[in-house]
Amino acid sequence: MNIEEGFALRGRNPDVLTCIANLSNDEVFTPPEFANRMLDTVAAAWAADHDGADIWADQTVKFLDPFTKSGVFLREITKRLIMGLESEIPNLQERVDHILTQQVFGIGTTQLTSLMARRSVYCSKFANGKHSVTRRFNSETGNIWFERTEHTWTAQDKCKYCGPVRRRWTGRRPRIPRVCVHTHRQHQDSDRRAVWRRHAIRCNHR
């Protein structure tokens, strides 16, 4: 790196969650800027319904992100609570411990996103890890959970948890054999009946 590049990058510390949100992939991650706009709306609505009260200065309010991915909402909520509760809980470590154990909760959409969310909120993929910003948790999950649940089909052939019809879920795509030279992503992109039929013939699917 030359001197000019060094000066250009000096002081630049991009938010990793902004970088992740800009990646092109199957997951859609909320950018921190958009998450903060939504939280501003939440604060305004709370103030309107509670005589101008500041939601970030209330140590009894609990927050749940039921579909957390990168953990951006939980992280930004935690940051706001840390500032808002300074007068109520002056000691920083006690304040962080209270917020993370009593106020901020999340449910990961996958095992990977639950790890990402914990890394964003606890600074560790395990809530009780040595790098975690709190020592109050006895479990790896903390207050950000993920539990894999298989489909449970009813007599009507629908999953009682998420609702899809069994034949559509299990028969959506033909099996992709190992000898197929195409990637799984290419098969997903060609998931229209006519196109897939030609695709299957070319790839010798059984």
PDB file of C-alpha atoms in Angstrom:
ATOM      1  CA  MET A   1       0.000   0.000   0.000  1.00  0.00           C
ATOM      2  CA  ASN A   2       1.413   3.393  -0.972  1.00  0.00           C
ATOM      3  CA  ILE A   3       1.267   6.569   1.133  1.00  0.00           C
ATOM      4  CA  GLU A   4      -1.711   8.024  -0.748  1.00  0.00           C
ATOM      5  CA  GLU A   5      -3.776   4.870  -0.182  1.00  0.00           C
ATOM      6  CA  GLY A   6      -2.820   4.854   3.470  1.00  0.00           C
ATOM      7  CA  PHE A   7      -4.090   8.403   3.950  1.00  0.00           C
ATOM      8  CA  ALA A   8      -7.276   7.616   2.013  1.00  0.00           C
ATOM      9  CA  LEU A   9      -8.086   4.628   4.250  1.00  0.00           C
ATOM     10  CA  ARG A  10      -7.060   6.266   7.507  1.00  0.00           C
ATOM     11  CA  GLY A  11     -10.014   6.546   9.869  1.00  0.00           C
ATOM     12  CA  ARG A  12     -12.223   4.394   7.654  1.00  0.00           C
ATOM     13  CA  ASN A  13     -13.834   1.563   9.600  1.00  0.00           C
ATOM     14  CA  PRO A  14     -16.765   0.221   7.549  1.00  0.00           C
ATOM     15  CA  ASP A  15     -19.600  -1.527   9.363  1.00  0.00           C
ATOM     16  CA  VAL A  16     -19.340  -5.224   8.549  1.00  0.00           C
ATOM     17  CA  LEU A  17     -23.143  -5.538   8.591  1.00  0.00           C
ATOM     18  CA  THR A  18     -23.353  -2.872   5.887  1.00  0.00           C
ATOM     19  CA  CYS A  19     -20.889  -4.900   3.826  1.00  0.00           C
ATOM     20  CA  ILE A  20     -22.892  -8.087   4.352  1.00  0.00           C
ATOM     21  CA  ALA A  21     -26.143  -6.353   3.364  1.00  0.00           C
ATOM     22  CA  ASN A  22     -24.542  -5.332   0.059  1.00  0.00           C
ATOM     23  CA  LEU A  23     -23.538  -8.879  -0.871  1.00  0.00           C
ATOM     24  CA  SER A  24     -25.439 -10.631  -3.638  1.00  0.00           C
ATOM     25  CA  ASN A  25     -26.787 -13.923  -2.298  1.00  0.00           C
ATOM     26  CA  ASP A  26     -29.989 -15.774  -1.445  1.00  0.00           C
ATOM     27  CA  GLU A  27     -30.234 -14.191   2.010  1.00  0.00           C
ATOM     28  CA  VAL A  28     -31.582 -10.657   2.361  1.00  0.00           C
ATOM     29  CA  PHE A  29     -29.861  -8.769   5.177  1.00  0.00           C
ATOM     30  CA  THR A  30     -31.179  -5.444   6.432  1.00  0.00           C
ATOM     31  CA  PRO A  31     -28.626  -2.604   6.177  1.00  0.00           C
ATOM     32  CA  PRO A  32     -27.889  -0.840   9.493  1.00  0.00           C
ATOM     33  CA  GLU A  33     -29.056   2.506   8.086  1.00  0.00           C
ATOM     34  CA  PHE A  34     -32.496   1.105   7.248  1.00  0.00           C
ATOM     35  CA  ALA A  35     -32.719  -0.692  10.596  1.00  0.00           C
ATOM     36  CA  ASN A  36     -32.076   2.598  12.410  1.00  0.00           C
ATOM     37  CA  ARG A  37     -34.788   4.349  10.425  1.00  0.00           C
ATOM     38  CA  MET A  38     -37.250   1.689  11.527  1.00  0.00           C
ATOM     39  CA  LEU A  39     -36.124   2.003  15.137  1.00  0.00           C
ATOM     40  CA  ASP A  40     -36.632   5.774  14.929  1.00  0.00           C
ATOM     41  CA  THR A  41     -40.214   5.038  13.883  1.00  0.00           C
ATOM     42  CA  VAL A  42     -40.635   2.654  16.838  1.00  0.00           C
ATOM     43  CA  ALA A  43     -39.338   5.307  19.253  1.00  0.00           C
ATOM     44  CA  ALA A  44     -41.670   7.932  17.820  1.00  0.00           C
ATOM     45  CA  ALA A  45     -44.699   5.635  18.071  1.00  0.00           C
ATOM     46  CA  TRP A  46     -43.785   4.707  21.649  1.00  0.00           C
ATOM     47  CA  ALA A  47     -43.434   8.361  22.639  1.00  0.00           C
ATOM     48  CA  ALA A  48     -46.787   9.180  21.059  1.00  0.00           C
ATOM     49  CA  ASP A  49     -48.516   6.439  23.062  1.00  0.00           C
ATOM     50  CA  HIS A  50     -46.663   7.051  26.351  1.00  0.00           C
ATOM     51  CA  ASP A  51     -46.785  10.797  26.877  1.00  0.00           C
ATOM     52  CA  GLY A  52     -43.444  11.462  25.218  1.00  0.00           C
ATOM     53  CA  ALA A  53     -41.531   8.758  27.102  1.00  0.00           C
ATOM     54  CA  ASP A  54     -38.192   7.593  25.720  1.00  0.00           C
ATOM     55  CA  ILE A  55     -38.338   3.879  24.977  1.00  0.00           C
ATOM     56  CA  TRP A  56     -34.542   3.621  25.117  1.00  0.00           C
ATOM     57  CA  ALA A  57     -34.540   4.886  28.718  1.00  0.00           C
ATOM     58  CA  ASP A  58     -36.950   2.214  29.953  1.00  0.00           C
ATOM     59  CA  GLN A  59     -35.208  -0.786  31.506  1.00  0.00           C
ATOM     60  CA  THR A  60     -38.418  -2.837  31.633  1.00  0.00           C
ATOM     61  CA  VAL A  61     -39.156  -2.923  27.895  1.00  0.00           C
ATOM     62  CA  LYS A  62     -38.282  -6.168  26.090  1.00  0.00           C
ATOM     63  CA  PHE A  63     -37.401  -6.459  22.398  1.00  0.00           C
ATOM     64  CA  LEU A  64     -37.753  -9.576  20.235  1.00  0.00           C
ATOM     65  CA  ASP A  65     -36.552 -10.087  16.669  1.00  0.00           C
ATOM     66  CA  PRO A  66     -38.364 -13.318  15.683  1.00  0.00           C
ATOM     67  CA  PHE A  67     -36.528 -13.662  12.347  1.00  0.00           C
ATOM     68  CA  THR A  68     -33.048 -12.411  13.094  1.00  0.00           C
ATOM     69  CA  LYS A  69     -30.331 -12.912  10.492  1.00  0.00           C
ATOM     70  CA  SER A  70     -27.317 -10.655  10.863  1.00  0.00           C
ATOM     71  CA  GLY A  71     -28.529  -9.387  14.241  1.00  0.00           C
ATOM     72  CA  VAL A  72     -28.519  -5.782  13.042  1.00  0.00           C
ATOM     73  CA  PHE A  73     -31.789  -4.833  14.761  1.00  0.00           C
ATOM     74  CA  LEU A  74     -30.711  -6.380  18.060  1.00  0.00           C
ATOM     75  CA  ARG A  75     -27.314  -4.720  17.859  1.00  0.00           C
ATOM     76  CA  GLU A  76     -28.738  -1.266  17.148  1.00  0.00           C
ATOM     77  CA  ILE A  77     -31.366  -1.689  19.886  1.00  0.00           C
ATOM     78  CA  THR A  78     -28.615  -2.632  22.320  1.00  0.00           C
ATOM     79  CA  LYS A  79     -26.552   0.419  21.367  1.00  0.00           C
ATOM     80  CA  ARG A  80     -29.526   2.720  21.946  1.00  0.00           C
ATOM     81  CA  LEU A  81     -30.347   1.112  25.288  1.00  0.00           C
ATOM     82  CA  ILE A  82     -26.741   1.422  26.449  1.00  0.00           C
ATOM     83  CA  MET A  83     -26.931   5.188  25.902  1.00  0.00           C
ATOM     84  CA  GLY A  84     -30.518   5.604  27.097  1.00  0.00           C
ATOM     85  CA  LEU A  85     -30.101   3.723  30.377  1.00  0.00           C
ATOM     86  CA  GLU A  86     -26.892   5.443  31.445  1.00  0.00           C
ATOM     87  CA  SER A  87     -28.591   7.452  34.179  1.00  0.00           C
ATOM     88  CA  GLU A  88     -30.643   4.474  35.389  1.00  0.00           C
ATOM     89  CA  ILE A  89     -27.723   2.020  35.460  1.00  0.00           C
ATOM     90  CA  PRO A  90     -24.496   4.064  35.660  1.00  0.00           C
ATOM     91  CA  ASN A  91     -22.091   1.107  35.660  1.00  0.00           C
ATOM     92  CA  LEU A  92     -21.441   0.148  32.039  1.00  0.00           C
ATOM     93  CA  GLN A  93     -20.899  -3.577  32.593  1.00  0.00           C
ATOM     94  CA  GLU A  94     -24.002  -3.877  34.750  1.00  0.00           C
ATOM     95  CA  ARG A  95     -25.944  -1.952  32.114  1.00  0.00           C
ATOM     96  CA  VAL A  96     -24.757  -4.238  29.307  1.00  0.00           C
ATOM     97  CA  ASP A  97     -25.484  -7.346  31.391  1.00  0.00           C
ATOM     98  CA  HIS A  98     -29.010  -6.145  32.148  1.00  0.00           C
ATOM     99  CA  ILE A  99     -29.792  -5.261  28.538  1.00  0.00           C
ATOM    100  CA  LEU A 100     -28.486  -8.495  27.043  1.00  0.00           C
ATOM    101  CA  THR A 101     -30.042 -10.804  29.622  1.00  0.00           C
ATOM    102  CA  GLN A 102     -33.336  -9.026  30.344  1.00  0.00           C
ATOM    103  CA  GLN A 103     -34.288  -6.905  27.342  1.00  0.00           C
ATOM    104  CA  VAL A 104     -32.930  -8.147  24.006  1.00  0.00           C
ATOM    105  CA  PHE A 105     -34.063 -11.452  22.462  1.00  0.00           C
ATOM    106  CA  GLY A 106     -33.883 -13.052  19.032  1.00  0.00           C
ATOM    107  CA  ILE A 107     -34.765 -16.204  17.091  1.00  0.00           C
ATOM    108  CA  GLY A 108     -32.432 -17.140  14.252  1.00  0.00           C
ATOM    109  CA  THR A 109     -33.823 -18.205  10.885  1.00  0.00           C
ATOM    110  CA  THR A 110     -30.995 -20.739  10.478  1.00  0.00           C
ATOM    111  CA  GLN A 111     -28.145 -22.033  12.604  1.00  0.00           C
ATOM    112  CA  LEU A 112     -25.726 -19.823  10.651  1.00  0.00           C
ATOM    113  CA  THR A 113     -27.753 -16.643  11.128  1.00  0.00           C
ATOM    114  CA  SER A 114     -28.114 -17.353  14.848  1.00  0.00           C
ATOM    115  CA  LEU A 115     -24.310 -17.500  15.082  1.00  0.00           C
ATOM    116  CA  MET A 116     -24.035 -14.265  13.100  1.00  0.00           C
ATOM    117  CA  ALA A 117     -26.578 -12.544  15.309  1.00  0.00           C
ATOM    118  CA  ARG A 118     -24.770 -13.598  18.475  1.00  0.00           C
ATOM    119  CA  ARG A 119     -21.517 -12.348  17.023  1.00  0.00           C
ATOM    120  CA  SER A 120     -23.164  -8.985  16.304  1.00  0.00           C
ATOM    121  CA  VAL A 121     -24.763  -8.645  19.736  1.00  0.00           C
ATOM    122  CA  TYR A 122     -22.448 -10.505  22.127  1.00  0.00           C
ATOM    123  CA  CYS A 123     -19.217 -10.040  20.111  1.00  0.00           C
ATOM    124  CA  SER A 124     -18.992 -13.837  20.201  1.00  0.00           C
ATOM    125  CA  LYS A 125     -20.829 -16.576  18.329  1.00  0.00           C
ATOM    126  CA  PHE A 126     -21.326 -18.223  21.714  1.00  0.00           C
ATOM    127  CA  ALA A 127     -23.042 -16.177  24.418  1.00  0.00           C
ATOM    128  CA  ASN A 128     -20.872 -17.745  27.113  1.00  0.00           C
ATOM    129  CA  GLY A 129     -17.658 -17.615  25.066  1.00  0.00           C
ATOM    130  CA  LYS A 130     -14.475 -16.015  26.366  1.00  0.00           C
ATOM    131  CA  HIS A 131     -14.915 -13.007  24.054  1.00  0.00           C
ATOM    132  CA  SER A 132     -18.563 -12.374  24.991  1.00  0.00           C
ATOM    133  CA  VAL A 133     -19.272  -8.895  26.373  1.00  0.00           C
ATOM    134  CA  THR A 134     -21.360 -10.412  29.163  1.00  0.00           C
ATOM    135  CA  ARG A 135     -20.615 -13.187  31.648  1.00  0.00           C
ATOM    136  CA  ARG A 136     -24.209 -13.710  32.727  1.00  0.00           C
ATOM    137  CA  PHE A 137     -25.076 -16.544  30.323  1.00  0.00           C
ATOM    138  CA  ASN A 138     -24.540 -20.215  31.130  1.00  0.00           C
ATOM    139  CA  SER A 139     -25.502 -21.444  27.658  1.00  0.00           C
ATOM    140  CA  GLU A 140     -23.979 -20.939  24.208  1.00  0.00           C
ATOM    141  CA  THR A 141     -27.239 -19.580  22.800  1.00  0.00           C
ATOM    142  CA  GLY A 142     -27.890 -16.834  25.350  1.00  0.00           C
ATOM    143  CA  ASN A 143     -31.091 -15.051  24.339  1.00  0.00           C
ATOM    144  CA  ILE A 144     -30.656 -15.678  20.605  1.00  0.00           C
ATOM    145  CA  TRP A 145     -32.027 -19.104  19.827  1.00  0.00           C
ATOM    146  CA  PHE A 146     -32.288 -21.476  16.912  1.00  0.00           C
ATOM    147  CA  GLU A 147     -33.869 -24.902  16.960  1.00  0.00           C
ATOM    148  CA  ARG A 148     -34.238 -26.944  13.817  1.00  0.00           C
ATOM    149  CA  THR A 149     -37.816 -28.150  13.320  1.00  0.00           C
ATOM    150  CA  GLU A 150     -38.784 -30.741  10.733  1.00  0.00           C
ATOM    151  CA  HIS A 151     -42.102 -30.623   8.890  1.00  0.00           C
ATOM    152  CA  THR A 152     -44.954 -32.371  10.664  1.00  0.00           C
ATOM    153  CA  TRP A 153     -47.587 -33.317   8.097  1.00  0.00           C
ATOM    154  CA  THR A 154     -51.274 -33.313   8.992  1.00  0.00           C
ATOM    155  CA  ALA A 155     -54.015 -35.528   7.562  1.00  0.00           C
ATOM    156  CA  GLN A 156     -54.589 -32.801   4.972  1.00  0.00           C
ATOM    157  CA  ASP A 157     -50.937 -33.163   3.869  1.00  0.00           C
ATOM    158  CA  LYS A 158     -49.997 -29.725   5.178  1.00  0.00           C
ATOM    159  CA  CYS A 159     -47.255 -28.890   7.648  1.00  0.00           C
ATOM    160  CA  LYS A 160     -48.882 -27.833  10.910  1.00  0.00           C
ATOM    161  CA  TYR A 161     -46.050 -25.353  11.565  1.00  0.00           C
ATOM    162  CA  CYS A 162     -45.482 -23.482   8.296  1.00  0.00           C
ATOM    163  CA  GLY A 163     -48.380 -24.589   6.062  1.00  0.00           C
ATOM    164  CA  PRO A 164     -46.968 -25.784   2.697  1.00  0.00           C
ATOM    165  CA  VAL A 165     -48.613 -28.694   0.920  1.00  0.00           C
ATOM    166  CA  ARG A 166     -46.478 -31.819   1.194  1.00  0.00           C
ATOM    167  CA  ARG A 167     -46.469 -32.779  -2.490  1.00  0.00           C
ATOM    168  CA  ARG A 168     -45.370 -29.285  -3.473  1.00  0.00           C
ATOM    169  CA  TRP A 169     -42.619 -29.251  -0.870  1.00  0.00           C
ATOM    170  CA  THR A 170     -41.221 -32.736  -1.467  1.00  0.00           C
ATOM    171  CA  GLY A 171     -41.820 -32.920  -5.217  1.00  0.00           C
ATOM    172  CA  ARG A 172     -40.759 -29.440  -6.255  1.00  0.00           C
ATOM    173  CA  ARG A 173     -37.540 -30.400  -8.027  1.00  0.00           C
ATOM    174  CA  PRO A 174     -36.177 -33.682  -9.392  1.00  0.00           C
ATOM    175  CA  ARG A 175     -33.202 -35.154  -7.584  1.00  0.00           C
ATOM    176  CA  ILE A 176     -29.859 -33.790  -8.797  1.00  0.00           C
ATOM    177  CA  PRO A 177     -27.379 -36.651  -9.236  1.00  0.00           C
ATOM    178  CA  ARG A 178     -23.707 -36.292  -8.438  1.00  0.00           C
ATOM    179  CA  VAL A 179     -22.735 -36.768 -12.099  1.00  0.00           C
ATOM    180  CA  CYS A 180     -24.581 -33.589 -13.094  1.00  0.00           C
ATOM    181  CA  VAL A 181     -22.069 -30.948 -14.170  1.00  0.00           C
ATOM    182  CA  HIS A 182     -24.394 -28.063 -13.347  1.00  0.00           C
ATOM    183  CA  THR A 183     -24.347 -26.371  -9.973  1.00  0.00           C
ATOM    184  CA  HIS A 184     -27.319 -26.499  -7.629  1.00  0.00           C
ATOM    185  CA  ARG A 185     -27.708 -22.746  -8.026  1.00  0.00           C
ATOM    186  CA  GLN A 186     -28.063 -23.149 -11.794  1.00  0.00           C
ATOM    187  CA  HIS A 187     -30.801 -25.673 -11.212  1.00  0.00           C
ATOM    188  CA  GLN A 188     -32.586 -23.290  -8.866  1.00  0.00           C
ATOM    189  CA  ASP A 189     -32.389 -20.530 -11.459  1.00  0.00           C
ATOM    190  CA  SER A 190     -33.956 -22.817 -14.065  1.00  0.00           C
ATOM    191  CA  ASP A 191     -36.815 -23.881 -11.861  1.00  0.00           C
ATOM    192  CA  ARG A 192     -39.657 -23.513 -14.352  1.00  0.00           C
ATOM    193  CA  ARG A 193     -41.394 -26.638 -15.519  1.00  0.00           C
ATOM    194  CA  ALA A 194     -40.623 -26.412 -19.246  1.00  0.00           C
ATOM    195  CA  VAL A 195     -37.087 -25.176 -18.778  1.00  0.00           C
ATOM    196  CA  TRP A 196     -36.423 -27.734 -16.064  1.00  0.00           C
ATOM    197  CA  ARG A 197     -37.733 -30.538 -18.266  1.00  0.00           C
ATOM    198  CA  ARG A 198     -35.206 -29.678 -20.983  1.00  0.00           C
ATOM    199  CA  HIS A 199     -32.558 -29.250 -18.323  1.00  0.00           C
ATOM    200  CA  ALA A 200     -33.274 -32.691 -16.893  1.00  0.00           C
ATOM    201  CA  ILE A 201     -32.943 -34.296 -20.309  1.00  0.00           C
ATOM    202  CA  ARG A 202     -29.586 -32.620 -20.952  1.00  0.00           C
ATOM    203  CA  CYS A 203     -28.290 -33.590 -17.519  1.00  0.00           C
ATOM    204  CA  ASN A 204     -29.608 -37.159 -17.720  1.00  0.00           C
ATOM    205  CA  HIS A 205     -31.704 -36.883 -14.537  1.00  0.00           C
ATOM    206  CA  ARG A 206     -33.519 -39.979 -13.404  1.00  0.00           C
TER     207      ARG A 206
END
